[in-house]
Coordinates of C-alpha atoms in Angstrom, one line a residue:
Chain A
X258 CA 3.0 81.6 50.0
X259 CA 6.1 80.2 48.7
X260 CA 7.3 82.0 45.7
X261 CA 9.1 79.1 43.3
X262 CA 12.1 80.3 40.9
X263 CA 12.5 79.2 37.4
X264 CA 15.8 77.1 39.1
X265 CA 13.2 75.6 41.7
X266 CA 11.0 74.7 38.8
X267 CA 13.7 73.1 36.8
X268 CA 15.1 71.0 39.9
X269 CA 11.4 69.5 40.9
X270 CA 10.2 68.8 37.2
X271 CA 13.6 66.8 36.3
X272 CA 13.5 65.0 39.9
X273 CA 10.1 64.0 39.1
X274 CA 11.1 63.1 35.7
X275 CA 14.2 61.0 36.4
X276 CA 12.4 59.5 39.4
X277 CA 9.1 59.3 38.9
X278 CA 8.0 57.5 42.3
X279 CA 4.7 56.6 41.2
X280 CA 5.3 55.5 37.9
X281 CA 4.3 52.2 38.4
X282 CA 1.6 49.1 38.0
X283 CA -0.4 48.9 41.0
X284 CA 0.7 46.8 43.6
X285 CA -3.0 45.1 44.2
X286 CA -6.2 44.9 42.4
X287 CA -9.7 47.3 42.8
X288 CA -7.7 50.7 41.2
X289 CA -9.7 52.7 39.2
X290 CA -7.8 52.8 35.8
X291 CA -8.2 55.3 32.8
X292 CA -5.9 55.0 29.2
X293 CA -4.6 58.1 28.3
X294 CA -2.7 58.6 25.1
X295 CA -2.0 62.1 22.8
X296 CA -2.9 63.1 19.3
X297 CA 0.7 63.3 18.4
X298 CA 1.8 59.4 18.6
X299 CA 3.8 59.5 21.8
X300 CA 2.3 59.9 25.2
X301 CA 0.8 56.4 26.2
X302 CA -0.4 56.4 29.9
X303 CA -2.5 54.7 32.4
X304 CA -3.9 56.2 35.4
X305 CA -4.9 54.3 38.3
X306 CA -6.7 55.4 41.2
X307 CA -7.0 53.4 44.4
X308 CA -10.2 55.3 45.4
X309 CA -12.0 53.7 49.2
X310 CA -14.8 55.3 51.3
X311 CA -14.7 58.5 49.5
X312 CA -11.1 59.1 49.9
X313 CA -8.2 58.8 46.9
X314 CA -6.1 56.3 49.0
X315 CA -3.5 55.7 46.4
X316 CA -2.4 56.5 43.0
X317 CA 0.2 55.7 40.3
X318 CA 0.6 55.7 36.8
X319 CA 2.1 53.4 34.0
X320 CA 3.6 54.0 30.1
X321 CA 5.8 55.6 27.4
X322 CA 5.7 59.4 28.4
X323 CA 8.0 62.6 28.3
X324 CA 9.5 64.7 30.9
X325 CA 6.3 67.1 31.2
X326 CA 3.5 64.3 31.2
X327 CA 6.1 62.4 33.4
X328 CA 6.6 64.8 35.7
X329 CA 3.3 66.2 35.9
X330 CA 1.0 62.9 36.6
X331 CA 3.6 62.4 39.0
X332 CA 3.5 65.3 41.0
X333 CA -0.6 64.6 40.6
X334 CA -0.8 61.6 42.2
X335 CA 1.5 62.8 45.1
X336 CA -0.9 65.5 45.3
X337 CA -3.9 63.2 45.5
X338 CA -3.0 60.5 48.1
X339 CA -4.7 60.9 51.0
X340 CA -7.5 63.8 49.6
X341 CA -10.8 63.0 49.5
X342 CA -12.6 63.4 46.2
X343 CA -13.8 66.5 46.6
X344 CA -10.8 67.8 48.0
X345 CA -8.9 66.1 45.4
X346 CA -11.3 67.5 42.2
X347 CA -11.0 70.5 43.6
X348 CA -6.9 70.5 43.4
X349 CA -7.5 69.0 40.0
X350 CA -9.7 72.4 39.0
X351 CA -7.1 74.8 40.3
X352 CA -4.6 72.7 38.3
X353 CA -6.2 73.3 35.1
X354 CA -7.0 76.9 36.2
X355 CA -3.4 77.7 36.3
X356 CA -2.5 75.9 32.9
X357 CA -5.1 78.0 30.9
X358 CA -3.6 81.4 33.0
X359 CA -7.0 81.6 34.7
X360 CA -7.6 82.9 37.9
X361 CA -6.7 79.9 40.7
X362 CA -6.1 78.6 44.4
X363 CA -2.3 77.9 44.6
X364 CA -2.5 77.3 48.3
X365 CA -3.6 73.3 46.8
X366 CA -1.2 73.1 44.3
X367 CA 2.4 72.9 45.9
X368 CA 4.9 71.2 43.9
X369 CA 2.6 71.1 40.5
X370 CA 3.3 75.1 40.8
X371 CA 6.4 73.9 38.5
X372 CA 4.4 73.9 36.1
X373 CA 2.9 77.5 35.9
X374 CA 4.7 78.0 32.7
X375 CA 3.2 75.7 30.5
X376 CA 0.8 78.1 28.6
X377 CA 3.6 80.3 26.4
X378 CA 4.2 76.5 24.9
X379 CA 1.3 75.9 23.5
X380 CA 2.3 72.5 22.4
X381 CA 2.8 70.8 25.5
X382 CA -0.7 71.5 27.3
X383 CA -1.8 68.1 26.7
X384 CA 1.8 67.0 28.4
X385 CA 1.1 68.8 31.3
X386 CA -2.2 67.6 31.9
X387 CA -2.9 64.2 29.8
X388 CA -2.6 62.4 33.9
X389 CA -4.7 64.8 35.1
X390 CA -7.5 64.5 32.9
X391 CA -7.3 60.9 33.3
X392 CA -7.9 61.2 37.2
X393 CA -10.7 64.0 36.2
X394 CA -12.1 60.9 34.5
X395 CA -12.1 58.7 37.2
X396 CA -13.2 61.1 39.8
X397 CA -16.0 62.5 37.7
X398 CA -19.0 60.9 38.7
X399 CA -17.7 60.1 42.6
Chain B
X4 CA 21.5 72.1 -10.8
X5 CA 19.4 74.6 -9.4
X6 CA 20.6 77.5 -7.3
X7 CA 18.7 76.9 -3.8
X8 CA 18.6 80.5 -2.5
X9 CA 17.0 81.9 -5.9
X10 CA 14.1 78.7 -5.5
X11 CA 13.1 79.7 -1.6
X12 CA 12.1 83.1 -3.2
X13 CA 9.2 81.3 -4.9
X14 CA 8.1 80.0 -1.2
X15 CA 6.2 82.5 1.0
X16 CA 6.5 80.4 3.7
X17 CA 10.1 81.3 3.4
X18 CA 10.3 84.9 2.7
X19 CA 12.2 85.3 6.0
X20 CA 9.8 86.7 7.8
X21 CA 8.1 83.9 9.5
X22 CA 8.8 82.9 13.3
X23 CA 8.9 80.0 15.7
X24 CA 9.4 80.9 19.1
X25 CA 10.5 84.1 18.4
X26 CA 13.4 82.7 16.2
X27 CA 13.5 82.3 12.6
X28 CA 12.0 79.4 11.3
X29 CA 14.0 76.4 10.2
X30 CA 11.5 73.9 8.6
X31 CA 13.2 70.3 8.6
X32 CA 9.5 68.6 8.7
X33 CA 8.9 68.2 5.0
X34 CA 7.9 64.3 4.8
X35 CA 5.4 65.4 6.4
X36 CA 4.1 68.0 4.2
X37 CA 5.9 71.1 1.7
X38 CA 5.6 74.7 1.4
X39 CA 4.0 75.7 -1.5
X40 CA 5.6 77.9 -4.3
X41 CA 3.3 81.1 -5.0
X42 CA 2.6 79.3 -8.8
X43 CA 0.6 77.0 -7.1
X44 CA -0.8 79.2 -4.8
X45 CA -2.1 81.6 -7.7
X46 CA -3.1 78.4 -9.9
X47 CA -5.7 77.5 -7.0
X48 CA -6.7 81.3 -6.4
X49 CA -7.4 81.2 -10.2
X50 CA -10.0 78.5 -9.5
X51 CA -12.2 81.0 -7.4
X52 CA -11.4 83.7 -9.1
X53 CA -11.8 83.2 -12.9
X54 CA -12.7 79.6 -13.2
X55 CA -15.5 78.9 -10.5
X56 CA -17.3 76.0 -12.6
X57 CA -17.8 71.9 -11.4
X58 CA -16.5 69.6 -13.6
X59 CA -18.2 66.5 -15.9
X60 CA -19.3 67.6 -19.2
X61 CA -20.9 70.8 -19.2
X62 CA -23.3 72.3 -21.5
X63 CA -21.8 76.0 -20.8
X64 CA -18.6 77.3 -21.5
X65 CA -17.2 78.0 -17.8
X66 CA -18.0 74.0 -17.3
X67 CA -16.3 72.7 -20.2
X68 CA -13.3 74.9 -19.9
X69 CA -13.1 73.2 -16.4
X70 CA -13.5 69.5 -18.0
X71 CA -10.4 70.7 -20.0
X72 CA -8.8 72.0 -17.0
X73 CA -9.6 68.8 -15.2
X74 CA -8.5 66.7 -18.3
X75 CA -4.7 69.0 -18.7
X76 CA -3.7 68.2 -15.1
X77 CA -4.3 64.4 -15.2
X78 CA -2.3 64.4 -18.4
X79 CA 0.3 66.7 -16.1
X80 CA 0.7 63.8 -13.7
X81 CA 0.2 60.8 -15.9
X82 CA 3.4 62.5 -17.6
X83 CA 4.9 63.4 -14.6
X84 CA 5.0 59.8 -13.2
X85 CA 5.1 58.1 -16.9
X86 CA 1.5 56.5 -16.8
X87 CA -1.6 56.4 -19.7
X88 CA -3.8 59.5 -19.1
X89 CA -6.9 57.0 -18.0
X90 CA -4.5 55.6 -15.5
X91 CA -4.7 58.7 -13.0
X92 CA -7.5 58.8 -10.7
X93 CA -8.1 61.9 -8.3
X94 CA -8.1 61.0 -4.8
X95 CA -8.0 63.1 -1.2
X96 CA -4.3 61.8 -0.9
X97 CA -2.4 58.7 -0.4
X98 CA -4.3 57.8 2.3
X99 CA -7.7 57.5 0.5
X100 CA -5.7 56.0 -2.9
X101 CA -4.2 53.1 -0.7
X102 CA -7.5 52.7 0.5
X103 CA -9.4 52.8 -2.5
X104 CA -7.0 49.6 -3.9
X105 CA -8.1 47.8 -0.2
X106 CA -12.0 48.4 -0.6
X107 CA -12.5 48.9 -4.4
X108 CA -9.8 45.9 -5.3
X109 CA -8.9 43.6 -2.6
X110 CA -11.9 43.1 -1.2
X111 CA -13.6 42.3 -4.3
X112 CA -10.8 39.5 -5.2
X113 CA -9.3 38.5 -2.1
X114 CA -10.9 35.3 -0.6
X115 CA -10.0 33.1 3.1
X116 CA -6.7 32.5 3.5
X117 CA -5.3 34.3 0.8
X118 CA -2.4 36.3 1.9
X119 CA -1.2 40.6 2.0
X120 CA 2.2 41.0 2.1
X121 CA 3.4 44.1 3.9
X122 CA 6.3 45.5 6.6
X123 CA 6.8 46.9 10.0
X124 CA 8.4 50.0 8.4
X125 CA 4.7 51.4 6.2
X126 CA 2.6 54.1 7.8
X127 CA -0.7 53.6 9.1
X128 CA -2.5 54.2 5.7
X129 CA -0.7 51.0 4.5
X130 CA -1.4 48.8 7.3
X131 CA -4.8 49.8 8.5
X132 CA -7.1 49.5 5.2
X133 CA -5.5 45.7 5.0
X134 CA -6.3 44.9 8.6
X135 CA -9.8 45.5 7.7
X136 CA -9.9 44.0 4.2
X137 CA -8.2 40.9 6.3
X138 CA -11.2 41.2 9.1
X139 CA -14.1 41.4 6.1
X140 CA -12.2 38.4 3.2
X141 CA -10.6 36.0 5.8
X142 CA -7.7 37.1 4.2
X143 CA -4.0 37.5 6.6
X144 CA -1.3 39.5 6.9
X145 CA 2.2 38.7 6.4
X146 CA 5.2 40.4 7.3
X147 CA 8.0 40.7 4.9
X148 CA 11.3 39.8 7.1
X149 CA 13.6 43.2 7.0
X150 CA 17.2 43.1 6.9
X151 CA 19.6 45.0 9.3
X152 CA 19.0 48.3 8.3
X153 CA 15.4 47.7 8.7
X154 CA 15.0 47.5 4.7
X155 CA 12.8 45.4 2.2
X156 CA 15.0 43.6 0.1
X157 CA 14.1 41.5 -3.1
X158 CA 15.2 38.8 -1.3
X159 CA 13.5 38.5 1.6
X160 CA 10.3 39.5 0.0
X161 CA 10.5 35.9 -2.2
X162 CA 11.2 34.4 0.8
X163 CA 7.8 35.1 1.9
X164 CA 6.0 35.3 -1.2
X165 CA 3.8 32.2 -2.4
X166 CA 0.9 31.0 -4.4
X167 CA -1.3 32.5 -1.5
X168 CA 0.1 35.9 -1.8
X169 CA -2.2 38.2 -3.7
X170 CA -1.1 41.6 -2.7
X171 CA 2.1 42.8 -1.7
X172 CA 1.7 46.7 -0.6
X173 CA 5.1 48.0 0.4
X174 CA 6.0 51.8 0.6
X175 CA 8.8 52.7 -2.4
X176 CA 10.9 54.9 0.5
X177 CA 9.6 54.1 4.4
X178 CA 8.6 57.4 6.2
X179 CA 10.9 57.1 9.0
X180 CA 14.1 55.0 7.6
X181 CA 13.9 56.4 4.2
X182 CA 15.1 53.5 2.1
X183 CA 14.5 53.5 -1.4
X184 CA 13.4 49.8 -2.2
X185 CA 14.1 48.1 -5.3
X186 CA 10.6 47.8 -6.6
X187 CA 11.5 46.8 -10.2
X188 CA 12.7 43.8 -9.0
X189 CA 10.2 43.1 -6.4
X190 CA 7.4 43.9 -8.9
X191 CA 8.9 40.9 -11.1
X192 CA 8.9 38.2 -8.4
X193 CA 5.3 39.3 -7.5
X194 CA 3.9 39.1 -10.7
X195 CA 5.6 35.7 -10.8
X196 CA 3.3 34.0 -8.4
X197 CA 0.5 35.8 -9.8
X198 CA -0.2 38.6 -6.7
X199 CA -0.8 42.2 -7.6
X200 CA 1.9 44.8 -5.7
X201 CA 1.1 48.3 -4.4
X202 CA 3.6 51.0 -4.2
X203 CA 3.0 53.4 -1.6
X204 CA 4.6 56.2 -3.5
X205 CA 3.9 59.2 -1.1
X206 CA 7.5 59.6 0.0
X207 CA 9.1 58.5 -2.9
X208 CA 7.1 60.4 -5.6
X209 CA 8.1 63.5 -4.4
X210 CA 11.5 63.2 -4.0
X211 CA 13.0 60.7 -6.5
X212 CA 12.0 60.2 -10.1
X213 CA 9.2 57.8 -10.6
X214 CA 8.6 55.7 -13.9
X215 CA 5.8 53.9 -13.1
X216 CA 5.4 51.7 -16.1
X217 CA 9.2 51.2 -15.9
X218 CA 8.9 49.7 -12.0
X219 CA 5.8 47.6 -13.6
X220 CA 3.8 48.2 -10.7
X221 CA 0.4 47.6 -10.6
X222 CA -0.9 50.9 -8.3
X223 CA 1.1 53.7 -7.0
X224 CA -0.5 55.9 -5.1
X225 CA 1.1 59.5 -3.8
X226 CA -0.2 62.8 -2.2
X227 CA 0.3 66.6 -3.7
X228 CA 1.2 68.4 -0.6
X229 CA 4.2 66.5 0.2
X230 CA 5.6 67.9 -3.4
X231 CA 4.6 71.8 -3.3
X232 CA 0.7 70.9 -4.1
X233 CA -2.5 71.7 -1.9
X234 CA -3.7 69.4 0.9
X235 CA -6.5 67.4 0.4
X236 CA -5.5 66.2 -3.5
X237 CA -3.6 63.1 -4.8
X238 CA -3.2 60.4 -7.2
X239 CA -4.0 56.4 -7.6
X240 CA -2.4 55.3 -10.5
X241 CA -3.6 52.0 -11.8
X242 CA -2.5 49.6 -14.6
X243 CA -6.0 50.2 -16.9
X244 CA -7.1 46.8 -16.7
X245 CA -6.8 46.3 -12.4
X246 CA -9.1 49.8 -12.8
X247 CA -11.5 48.3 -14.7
X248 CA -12.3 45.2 -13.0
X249 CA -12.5 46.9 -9.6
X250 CA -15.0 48.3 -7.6
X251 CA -15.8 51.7 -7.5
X252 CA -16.4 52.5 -3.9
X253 CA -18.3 55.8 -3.8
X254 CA -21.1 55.8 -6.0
X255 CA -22.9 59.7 -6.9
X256 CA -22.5 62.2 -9.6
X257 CA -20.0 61.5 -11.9
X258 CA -19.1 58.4 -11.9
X259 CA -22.0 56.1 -13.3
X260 CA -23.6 56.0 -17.3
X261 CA -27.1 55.2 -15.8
X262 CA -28.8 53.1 -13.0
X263 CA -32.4 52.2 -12.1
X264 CA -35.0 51.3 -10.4
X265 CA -34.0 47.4 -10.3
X266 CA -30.7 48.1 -8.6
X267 CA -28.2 48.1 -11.2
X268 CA -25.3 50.5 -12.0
X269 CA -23.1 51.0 -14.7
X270 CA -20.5 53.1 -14.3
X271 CA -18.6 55.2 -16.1
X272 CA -15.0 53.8 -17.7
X273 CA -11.8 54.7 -15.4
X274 CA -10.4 57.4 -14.1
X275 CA -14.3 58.6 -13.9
X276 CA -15.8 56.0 -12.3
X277 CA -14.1 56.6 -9.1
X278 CA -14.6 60.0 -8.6
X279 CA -17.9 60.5 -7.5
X280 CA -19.1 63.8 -6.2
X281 CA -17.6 67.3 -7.3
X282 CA -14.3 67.4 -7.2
X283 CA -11.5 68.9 -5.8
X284 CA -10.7 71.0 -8.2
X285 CA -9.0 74.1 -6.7
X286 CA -6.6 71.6 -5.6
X287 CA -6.6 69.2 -9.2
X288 CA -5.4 72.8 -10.8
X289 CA -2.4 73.0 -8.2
X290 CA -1.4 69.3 -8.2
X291 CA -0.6 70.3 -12.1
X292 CA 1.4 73.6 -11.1
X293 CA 3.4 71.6 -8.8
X294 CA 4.2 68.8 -11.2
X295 CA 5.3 71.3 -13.5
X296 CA 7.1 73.5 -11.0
X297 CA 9.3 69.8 -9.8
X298 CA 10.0 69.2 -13.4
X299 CA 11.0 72.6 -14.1
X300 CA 13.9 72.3 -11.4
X301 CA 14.4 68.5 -12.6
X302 CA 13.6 65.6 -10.4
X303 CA 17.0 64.2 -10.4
X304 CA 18.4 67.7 -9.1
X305 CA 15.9 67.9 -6.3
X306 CA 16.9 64.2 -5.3
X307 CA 20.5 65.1 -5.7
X308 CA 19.5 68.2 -3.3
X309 CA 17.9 65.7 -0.9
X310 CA 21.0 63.3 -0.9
X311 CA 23.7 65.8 -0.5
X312 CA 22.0 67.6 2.8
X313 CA 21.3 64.2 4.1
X314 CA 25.2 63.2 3.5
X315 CA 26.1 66.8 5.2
X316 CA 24.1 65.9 8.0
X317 CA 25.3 62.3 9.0
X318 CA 28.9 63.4 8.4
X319 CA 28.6 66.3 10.9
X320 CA 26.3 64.4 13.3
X321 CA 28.3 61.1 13.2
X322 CA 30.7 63.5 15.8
X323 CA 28.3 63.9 18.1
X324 CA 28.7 61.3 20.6
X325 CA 25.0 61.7 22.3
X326 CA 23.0 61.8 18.9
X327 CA 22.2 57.6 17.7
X328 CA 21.6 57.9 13.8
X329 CA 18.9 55.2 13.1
X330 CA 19.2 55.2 8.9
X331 CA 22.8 56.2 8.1
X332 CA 22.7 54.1 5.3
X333 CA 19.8 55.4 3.5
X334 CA 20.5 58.5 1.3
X335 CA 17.1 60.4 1.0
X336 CA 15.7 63.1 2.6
X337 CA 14.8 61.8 5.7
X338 CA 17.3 61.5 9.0
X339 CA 15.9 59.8 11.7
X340 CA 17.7 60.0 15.3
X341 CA 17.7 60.1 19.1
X342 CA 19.7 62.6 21.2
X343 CA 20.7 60.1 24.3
X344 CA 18.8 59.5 27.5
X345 CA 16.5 62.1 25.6
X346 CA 12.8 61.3 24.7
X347 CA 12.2 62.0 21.8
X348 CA 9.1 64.5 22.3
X349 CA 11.7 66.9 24.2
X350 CA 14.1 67.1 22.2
X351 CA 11.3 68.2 19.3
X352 CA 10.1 70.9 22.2
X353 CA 13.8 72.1 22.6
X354 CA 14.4 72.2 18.9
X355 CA 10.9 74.4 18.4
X356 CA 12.2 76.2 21.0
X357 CA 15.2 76.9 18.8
X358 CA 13.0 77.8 16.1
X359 CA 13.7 74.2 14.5
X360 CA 10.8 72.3 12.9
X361 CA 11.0 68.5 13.5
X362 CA 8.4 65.5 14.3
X363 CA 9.1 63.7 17.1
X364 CA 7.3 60.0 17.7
X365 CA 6.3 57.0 15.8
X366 CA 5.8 58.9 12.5
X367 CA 2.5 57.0 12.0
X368 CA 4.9 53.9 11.8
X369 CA 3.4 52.3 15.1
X370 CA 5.1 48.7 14.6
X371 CA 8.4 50.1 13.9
X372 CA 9.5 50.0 17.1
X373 CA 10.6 46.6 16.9
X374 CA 12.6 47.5 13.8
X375 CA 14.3 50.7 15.6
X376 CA 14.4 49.0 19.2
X377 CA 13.2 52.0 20.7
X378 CA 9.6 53.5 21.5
X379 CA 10.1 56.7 19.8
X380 CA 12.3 59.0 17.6
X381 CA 13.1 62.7 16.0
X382 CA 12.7 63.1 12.4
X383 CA 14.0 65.7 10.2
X384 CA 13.2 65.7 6.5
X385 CA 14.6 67.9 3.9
X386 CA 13.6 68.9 0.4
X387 CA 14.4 71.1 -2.6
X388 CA 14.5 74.5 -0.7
X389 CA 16.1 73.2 2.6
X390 CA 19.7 74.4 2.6
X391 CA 22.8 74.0 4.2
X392 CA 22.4 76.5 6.4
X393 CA 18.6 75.4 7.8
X394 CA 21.4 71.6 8.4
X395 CA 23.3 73.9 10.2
X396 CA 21.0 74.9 12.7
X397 CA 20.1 71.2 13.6
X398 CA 23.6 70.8 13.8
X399 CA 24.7 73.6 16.3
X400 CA 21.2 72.9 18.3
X401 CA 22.2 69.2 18.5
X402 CA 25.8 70.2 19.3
X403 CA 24.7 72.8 22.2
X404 CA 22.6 70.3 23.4
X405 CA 21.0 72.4 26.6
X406 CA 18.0 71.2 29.0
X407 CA 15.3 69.8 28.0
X408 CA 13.6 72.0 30.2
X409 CA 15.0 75.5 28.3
X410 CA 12.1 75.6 26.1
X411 CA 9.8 75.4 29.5
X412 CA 11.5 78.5 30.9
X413 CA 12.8 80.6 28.4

């Protein structure tokens, strides 16, 4: 199991914040979307899941976000292309195991690891996970 | 003038011994709500402790002391804000006083077509309540242009106004730019054409000393908290007459002389017959502690306060090449900025971080973006125990600058 440094952290939340890869409309139509927005006025996402025979075959997102959320539902949606939905609500699970400082698999998690830290500031929970409660959403009744 | 240091003594919240992060806290989030001096703290302990009793003419002596009670903090604030006694109702804030003039007034008078004048720059509570009166009358919303600065100017509110304008609603200083608008003069042209003009008094009241028969407004509505009072307590003020010819929304104890069985009401004369159902009255006994706590240190002097930290401020942060300043110009309490090629909800994490207290976002101000040109923004907001020193730390944050990502790893 790789071990990340708080460098290593740094360096793959602001790459995933300065170039957020999926952060993008879909390029066709039948995504799966879900608005996402936070109590405090700013975050203001959507999610959209490509989801096809059982399997999460693409994913982006779309919005006014900051550097956690940003970073975050990125990562997520790298995480989640290709998985099928089980697969991919299981990752999800871990993912949210990690944030509350539960118990979880981080064999799934890879580069979302980054964000192991979230917990001692409070505040930004709902950063680190508004895109991934949106796919939770999506996924929920698949 | 007052001496500063000696005042935070009075504050709990800022005996020194509270933390953010570890660090001590600097608390530069005060448009959004005070700290409250210990007077007012005891004055609402006193309530459950020695005055326990609901209000509205007793026929035992713990009850009408509280009537009395209830009765000496209206005159409080009806002195406090130069009004008539009967002028002051008690509401749960601004919020529900703003909407109490949309439900109880406008949607009683207003009719299709007829026109609300308002601005890109009020909060929610002044936009929302209208949207709905507008969905309910046929009524429409009209937006007064804004000048450079993103202000309401005399001027441009003519421009706009007409023989279809019945209300004009309009904050008296804008939560996020912090102009103070000349509402004297505004209040004459919209009497001119006949409308009735709101003042949404909950940053200005607090702040800046407020004459309301002097502006000639016709409602002014303000909140306690966000001038040393409780939560969940403020003020409609109404010219007697607009009172009376409204509607009272809530109907219940309190408010009415009799009803039957065929439908009718009457209700009681104003203030009463708007406050229906016990009171709040733990809080009613602060608001007057509060009042009388600002006018002990002298409105002007706390504004003065307010303008010379603002000033300090924007002189030191005009160096700073990476900080844009979006209300230079506006001399109040409230300084609203972006660091550069920073969103604004990480550089509020980084100044908590630092122990620094600030709201980052729209401020409740959701169509001011097109005002400000950008999606979101840092505000810091000062008042009559901020000092120089709590600027300072903004300062020297905002100077060091530092990664976003500190407070994630730190």
């Amino acid at each position: 199991m790789l071990t990340l440094t708080n460098e290593m952290m740094r360096a793959i939340i602001m790459d995933h914040y300065s170039n957020p890869v999926n952060k993008k409309q879909p390029p066709k139509d039948g995504y799966e979307k879900i608005h996402m927005h936070s109590d405090n006025c700013i975050d203001d996402i959507d999610v959209f899941l490509l989801v096809e025979n059982g399997v999460v075959t693409d994913a982006c997102f779309d919005g006014v976000a900051c550097a956690i959320s940003t970073s975050s539902t990125d990562i997520m949606c790298d995480l989640l292309k290709g998985k099928d939905v089980e697969c991919a609500k299981y990752i999800i699970d871990q993912y949210h195991h990690m944030i509350h400082e539960e118990e979880f698999d981080e064999s799934v998690l890879e580069e979302s690891l980054a964000f192991i830290n979230t917990s001692k500031q409070a505040a930004r929970i709902r950063c680190a996970t508004i895109g991934w409660n949106a796919a939770d959403e999506i996924l929920k009744d698949k | 003038m007052y001496d500063v240091y000696k005042v935070r003594k009075d504050f709990p919240m800022l005996d020194g011994t509270k933390k953010m992060q570890g660090k001590p806290l600097v608390y530069l989030d005060n448009a959004s709500t005070t700290f409250k001096p210990q007077v007012v703290i005891d004055k609402m302990n006193e309530y459950y402790t020695t005055l326990n009793a609901n209000s509205h003419r007793g026929d035992y002596d713990l009850l009408y002391n509280m009537d009395v009670a209830v009765q000496e903090s209206r005159k409080a604030i009806a002195k406090f804000i130069n009004a008539d006694e009967n002028e002051v109702v008690f509401t749960s804030g601004d919020t529900a006083s703003l909407n109490l003039v949309a439900f109880g007034y406008a949607l009683k008078f207003l009719k299709e077509n007829d026109e609300i004048l308002i601005s890109e720059t009020e909060h929610a509570s002044n936009v929302l309540p209208w949207f709905k009166v507008c969905e309910l009358t046929g009524a429409k919303i009209k937006y007064i242009p804004l000048d450079e600065d993103g202000k309401i100017t005399p001027a441009n509110v003519k421009n706009v106004l007409s023989s279809s304008t019945k209300i004009v609603s309009i904050a008296h200083v804008g939560n996020v730019l912090g102009y103070e608008i000349n509402i004297k003069e505004i209040a004459k042209l919209v009497h001119e054409v006949g409308a009735v003009i709101v003042v949404d008094g909950a940053q200005s009241v607090p702040h800046i000393k407020t004459d309301f028969k002097d502006l000639d407004c016709d409602f002014l509505t303000f909140s306690a908290h966000k001038m040393c009072g409780p939560t969940g307590i403020g003020a409609l003020v109404g010219k007697y007459d607009l009172l009376d010819k409204m509607d009272a929304v809530f109907g219940g104890g309190g408010m009415n002389v009799k009803f039957s069985t065929d439908g009718t009401c009457i209700p009681l004369n104003p203030p009463s017959k708007f406050e229906a159902g016990t009171l709040n009255l733990s809080g009613i006994l602060g608001f007057k502690a509060a009042v009388e706590y600002l006018e002990e240190l002298g409105m002007e002097n706390i504004h003065k306060h307010d303008v010379e930290l603002f000033d300090y401020a924007v002189s030191n942060l005009e160096k700073n090449e990476n900080i844009i300043i979006y209300n230079k110009n506006s001399h109040n309490g409230i300084l609203t900025f972006n660091v550069k090629n920073v969103f604004s909800q990480d550089e509020a994490t980084l100044l908590n971080h630092k122990g620094i207290a600030v709201r980052s976002g729209q401020h409740c101000a959701k169509l001011i973006d097109d005002v400000v040109k950008t999606k979101a923004t840092v505000r810091a907001s000062f008042y009559l125990y901020t000092t120089k020193e709590d600027v300072d730390a903004l300062i020297d944050a905002l100077n060091e600058g530092g990664d976003i990502l500190d407070a994630y790893f730190n």
